[in-house]
Amino acid sequence: MSQSRDSGQTAAPAAPGDTTRERILAAAMEEFARHGIAGARVDRIAKLARTSKERVYAYFRSKDALYAAVAAQEHAVITEATQLDPSDLPGYAGRLFDYFVARPDHFRLITWGRLELPGTTTAAEEHAQALLAHKIDQLRQAQQAGQLDPAWDPADVLALVNQIATTWASQPEHSKAAAAHAVDPTTAARRAAVVTAVERLFPRAR
C-alpha cells in the first residue's frame, strides 16, 4: 500500500462494537507523538494496536490520513476538556496549561503536524480551523456583550491567550531551567504566572 500524502481521505466508519479502529487511533497517537509523521511506522502502529498493517489501511488509506484522524480527534478532546469561557480567559488559560502539563505527548502530536504539514489542507486542519472560528466568534460576542475589551481583535485575543497558556509546553528547556533556577520551581508557580499574565491582558468580566 502506498503511504503517499492523501490526508484528505476519510477513514472507514467503525462497525457497531468494533474496537479495532479505536485501538489503531490510540496506537497512532503514541507513535505520531513519539516519532512525528515522517518517522512514524504503520507496522509499529499495527503491532501496538494488535492488528495487521493491512487492517490499518482498511480504515485509513494513508499514513497522513491516519494522522489527520488522530489530530482531529485530539483537537475535539482539547476543546471539550478546556472549554473556552470568554468572560474568564484566565481560567481558560489555566485549563489549557493543566491539559498539556498532564499530556506533553499530545502537545508534541499537534506540533509535529505544524512542522511537517505546513500550508496543507487536510481534514485535521479544516476541523481545527472550524473550532478556532467558533472560539473567535464566542470572543466577538463577549465583546459585544461588554465582557471583553472591544479594542482587541478577537483573533489576536485567542492567539495570545493560547500562546501564553502553552508557553511551558512549547519550551521544555525553559521548564527545566525554571525547575532548577526559579525562586519557586513548582508547576503551580508556572501555572500562576500564566493565569496572572492573561488576567492582566484580559481581566475577568466583573
Short mmCIF file of C-alpha atoms in Angstrom, two decimals:
data_model
loop_
_atom_site.label_atom_id
_atom_site.label_comp_id
_atom_site.label_asym_id
_atom_site.label_seq_id
_atom_site.Cartn_x
_atom_site.Cartn_y
_atom_site.Cartn_z
CA MET A 1 0.00 0.00 0.00
CA SER A 2 1.22 3.50 -0.78
CA GLN A 3 1.91 5.88 2.09
CA SER A 4 1.70 8.93 -0.14
CA ARG A 5 0.23 12.14 1.17
CA ASP A 6 -3.51 11.63 1.00
CA SER A 7 -4.74 13.19 4.20
CA GLY A 8 -7.94 14.43 2.64
CA GLN A 9 -9.22 10.87 2.59
CA THR A 10 -11.66 9.92 5.29
CA ALA A 11 -11.41 6.82 7.41
CA ALA A 12 -13.85 3.96 7.13
CA PRO A 13 -16.57 4.17 9.78
CA ALA A 14 -16.31 1.71 12.63
CA ALA A 15 -18.89 -1.06 12.71
CA PRO A 16 -21.04 -1.35 15.86
CA GLY A 17 -18.98 -2.98 18.59
CA ASP A 18 -15.77 -2.84 16.54
CA THR A 19 -12.90 -1.58 18.71
CA THR A 20 -10.13 -2.14 16.15
CA ARG A 21 -10.39 1.41 14.85
CA GLU A 22 -10.17 2.82 18.37
CA ARG A 23 -7.10 0.70 19.10
CA ILE A 24 -5.49 1.92 15.89
CA LEU A 25 -6.16 5.56 16.78
CA ALA A 26 -4.74 5.10 20.29
CA ALA A 27 -1.63 3.38 18.93
CA ALA A 28 -1.22 6.04 16.25
CA MET A 29 -1.45 8.80 18.86
CA GLU A 30 1.51 7.29 20.69
CA GLU A 31 3.51 6.62 17.53
CA PHE A 32 2.99 10.07 15.97
CA ALA A 33 3.70 11.87 19.24
CA ARG A 34 6.97 9.99 19.63
CA HIS A 35 8.26 9.92 16.05
CA GLY A 36 6.38 12.58 14.08
CA ILE A 37 4.60 11.90 10.81
CA ALA A 38 7.59 11.07 8.63
CA GLY A 39 9.21 8.96 11.33
CA ALA A 40 6.07 7.04 12.29
CA ARG A 41 5.75 3.47 11.02
CA VAL A 42 2.44 1.86 10.22
CA ASP A 43 3.80 -1.60 11.06
CA ARG A 44 4.59 -0.41 14.61
CA ILE A 45 1.12 1.12 14.90
CA ALA A 46 -0.44 -2.16 13.76
CA LYS A 47 1.60 -4.17 16.25
CA LEU A 48 0.69 -1.87 19.15
CA ALA A 49 -2.98 -1.95 18.10
CA ARG A 50 -2.88 -5.79 17.96
CA THR A 51 -3.93 -5.87 14.33
CA SER A 52 -2.35 -6.08 10.88
CA LYS A 53 -0.87 -3.39 8.67
CA GLU A 54 -3.46 -4.29 6.04
CA ARG A 55 -6.22 -3.73 8.58
CA VAL A 56 -4.85 -0.28 9.39
CA TYR A 57 -5.03 0.63 5.71
CA ALA A 58 -8.56 -0.75 5.51
CA TYR A 59 -9.60 2.03 7.89
CA PHE A 60 -7.14 4.76 6.87
CA ARG A 61 -5.95 5.00 3.28
CA SER A 62 -2.57 6.53 4.06
CA LYS A 63 -0.35 7.41 6.98
CA ASP A 64 -1.28 11.07 6.58
CA ALA A 65 -4.98 10.17 6.64
CA LEU A 66 -4.37 8.34 9.91
CA TYR A 67 -2.55 11.36 11.35
CA ALA A 68 -5.41 13.61 10.23
CA ALA A 69 -7.91 11.43 12.07
CA VAL A 70 -5.81 11.37 15.24
CA ALA A 71 -5.22 15.13 15.16
CA ALA A 72 -8.90 15.93 14.53
CA GLN A 73 -9.86 13.71 17.46
CA GLU A 74 -7.29 15.41 19.68
CA HIS A 75 -8.48 18.92 18.78
CA ALA A 76 -12.02 17.92 19.68
CA VAL A 77 -10.90 16.43 23.01
CA ILE A 78 -8.89 19.55 23.90
CA THR A 79 -11.84 21.80 23.09
CA GLU A 80 -14.17 19.75 25.27
CA ALA A 81 -11.68 19.42 28.14
CA THR A 82 -10.69 23.09 28.32
CA GLN A 83 -13.99 24.84 27.45
CA LEU A 84 -13.41 28.45 26.39
CA ASP A 85 -15.29 30.90 28.63
CA PRO A 86 -14.92 34.36 27.03
CA SER A 87 -15.79 36.03 30.34
CA ASP A 88 -12.96 34.19 32.14
CA LEU A 89 -9.94 33.92 29.86
CA PRO A 90 -7.50 33.47 32.77
CA GLY A 91 -9.46 30.38 33.79
CA TYR A 92 -9.36 29.08 30.23
CA ALA A 93 -5.59 29.63 30.09
CA GLY A 94 -5.22 27.68 33.32
CA ARG A 95 -7.19 24.76 31.92
CA LEU A 96 -5.05 24.70 28.77
CA PHE A 97 -1.91 24.78 30.90
CA ASP A 98 -3.18 21.87 33.00
CA TYR A 99 -4.15 19.83 29.95
CA PHE A 100 -0.73 19.95 28.33
CA VAL A 101 1.22 19.60 31.56
CA ALA A 102 -0.61 16.32 32.08
CA ARG A 103 -0.25 15.30 28.42
CA PRO A 104 3.01 16.60 26.90
CA ASP A 105 2.81 13.87 24.26
CA HIS A 106 -0.45 15.38 22.99
CA PHE A 107 1.25 18.74 22.53
CA ARG A 108 4.04 17.04 20.57
CA LEU A 109 1.43 15.34 18.37
CA ILE A 110 -0.05 18.69 17.33
CA THR A 111 3.38 20.28 16.91
CA TRP A 112 4.52 17.57 14.50
CA GLY A 113 1.61 18.43 12.21
CA ARG A 114 2.56 22.10 12.23
CA LEU A 115 6.16 21.25 11.38
CA GLU A 116 5.60 18.55 8.78
CA LEU A 117 2.38 19.63 7.08
CA PRO A 118 2.66 23.43 6.87
CA GLY A 119 0.29 25.15 4.50
CA THR A 120 -1.56 21.97 3.57
CA THR A 121 -5.30 21.49 3.60
CA THR A 122 -6.17 18.33 5.47
CA ALA A 123 -9.23 17.06 7.26
CA ALA A 124 -7.48 17.75 10.57
CA GLU A 125 -6.61 21.31 9.56
CA GLU A 126 -10.14 22.02 8.38
CA HIS A 127 -11.52 20.70 11.66
CA ALA A 128 -9.06 22.80 13.67
CA GLN A 129 -9.95 25.92 11.68
CA ALA A 130 -13.65 25.34 12.32
CA LEU A 131 -13.01 25.08 16.07
CA LEU A 132 -10.90 28.26 16.03
CA ALA A 133 -13.54 30.16 14.05
CA HIS A 134 -16.15 29.18 16.65
CA LYS A 135 -13.94 30.41 19.51
CA ILE A 136 -13.25 33.71 17.73
CA ASP A 137 -16.99 34.16 17.28
CA GLN A 138 -17.51 33.49 21.01
CA LEU A 139 -14.97 36.20 21.85
CA ARG A 140 -16.60 38.64 19.46
CA GLN A 141 -19.97 38.04 21.12
CA ALA A 142 -18.36 38.62 24.53
CA GLN A 143 -17.05 41.97 23.28
CA GLN A 144 -20.50 42.93 22.07
CA ALA A 145 -21.91 41.99 25.47
CA GLY A 146 -19.37 44.18 27.26
CA GLN A 147 -17.50 41.25 28.82
CA LEU A 148 -14.25 41.78 26.91
CA ASP A 149 -12.34 44.87 25.81
CA PRO A 150 -13.52 45.60 22.23
CA ALA A 151 -10.24 47.33 21.37
CA TRP A 152 -8.68 43.91 20.73
CA ASP A 153 -9.30 41.90 17.59
CA PRO A 154 -10.80 38.62 18.86
CA ALA A 155 -8.43 36.65 16.63
CA ASP A 156 -5.49 38.31 18.41
CA VAL A 157 -7.05 37.61 21.79
CA LEU A 158 -7.33 33.90 21.08
CA ALA A 159 -3.81 33.62 19.65
CA LEU A 160 -2.23 35.47 22.57
CA VAL A 161 -4.09 33.52 25.25
CA ASN A 162 -3.25 30.19 23.60
CA GLN A 163 0.39 31.17 23.25
CA ILE A 164 0.71 32.23 26.88
CA ALA A 165 -1.09 29.10 28.09
CA THR A 166 1.24 26.80 26.15
CA THR A 167 4.43 28.71 26.91
CA TRP A 168 5.88 25.94 29.05
CA ALA A 169 4.61 23.07 26.91
CA SER A 170 6.24 24.59 23.84
CA GLN A 171 9.55 25.34 25.60
CA PRO A 172 10.51 22.29 27.68
CA GLU A 173 14.06 23.60 28.02
CA HIS A 174 12.67 26.60 29.92
CA SER A 175 10.69 24.27 32.16
CA LYS A 176 13.93 22.52 33.11
CA ALA A 177 15.62 25.86 33.72
CA ALA A 178 12.73 27.04 35.89
CA ALA A 179 12.83 23.83 37.91
CA ALA A 180 16.50 24.45 38.64
CA HIS A 181 16.68 28.23 38.96
CA ALA A 182 13.27 29.82 39.59
CA VAL A 183 12.59 31.31 43.02
CA ASP A 184 9.59 28.98 43.18
CA PRO A 185 10.37 25.94 41.00
CA THR A 186 6.94 24.32 41.26
CA THR A 187 4.50 23.67 38.43
CA ALA A 188 1.91 25.60 40.44
CA ALA A 189 4.10 28.71 40.19
CA ARG A 190 4.35 28.35 36.43
CA ARG A 191 0.58 27.98 36.22
CA ALA A 192 0.04 31.04 38.40
CA ALA A 193 2.31 33.08 36.12
CA VAL A 194 0.29 32.03 33.06
CA VAL A 195 -3.04 32.88 34.69
CA THR A 196 -1.75 36.22 36.01
CA ALA A 197 -0.36 37.22 32.61
CA VAL A 198 -3.68 36.55 30.91
CA GLU A 199 -5.57 38.29 33.74
CA ARG A 200 -3.55 41.45 33.23
CA LEU A 201 -4.17 41.45 29.49
CA PHE A 202 -7.77 40.30 29.55
CA PRO A 203 -9.33 40.71 33.02
CA ARG A 204 -12.25 38.53 34.04
CA ALA A 205 -15.64 40.10 33.42
CA ARG A 206 -16.98 41.78 36.55
#
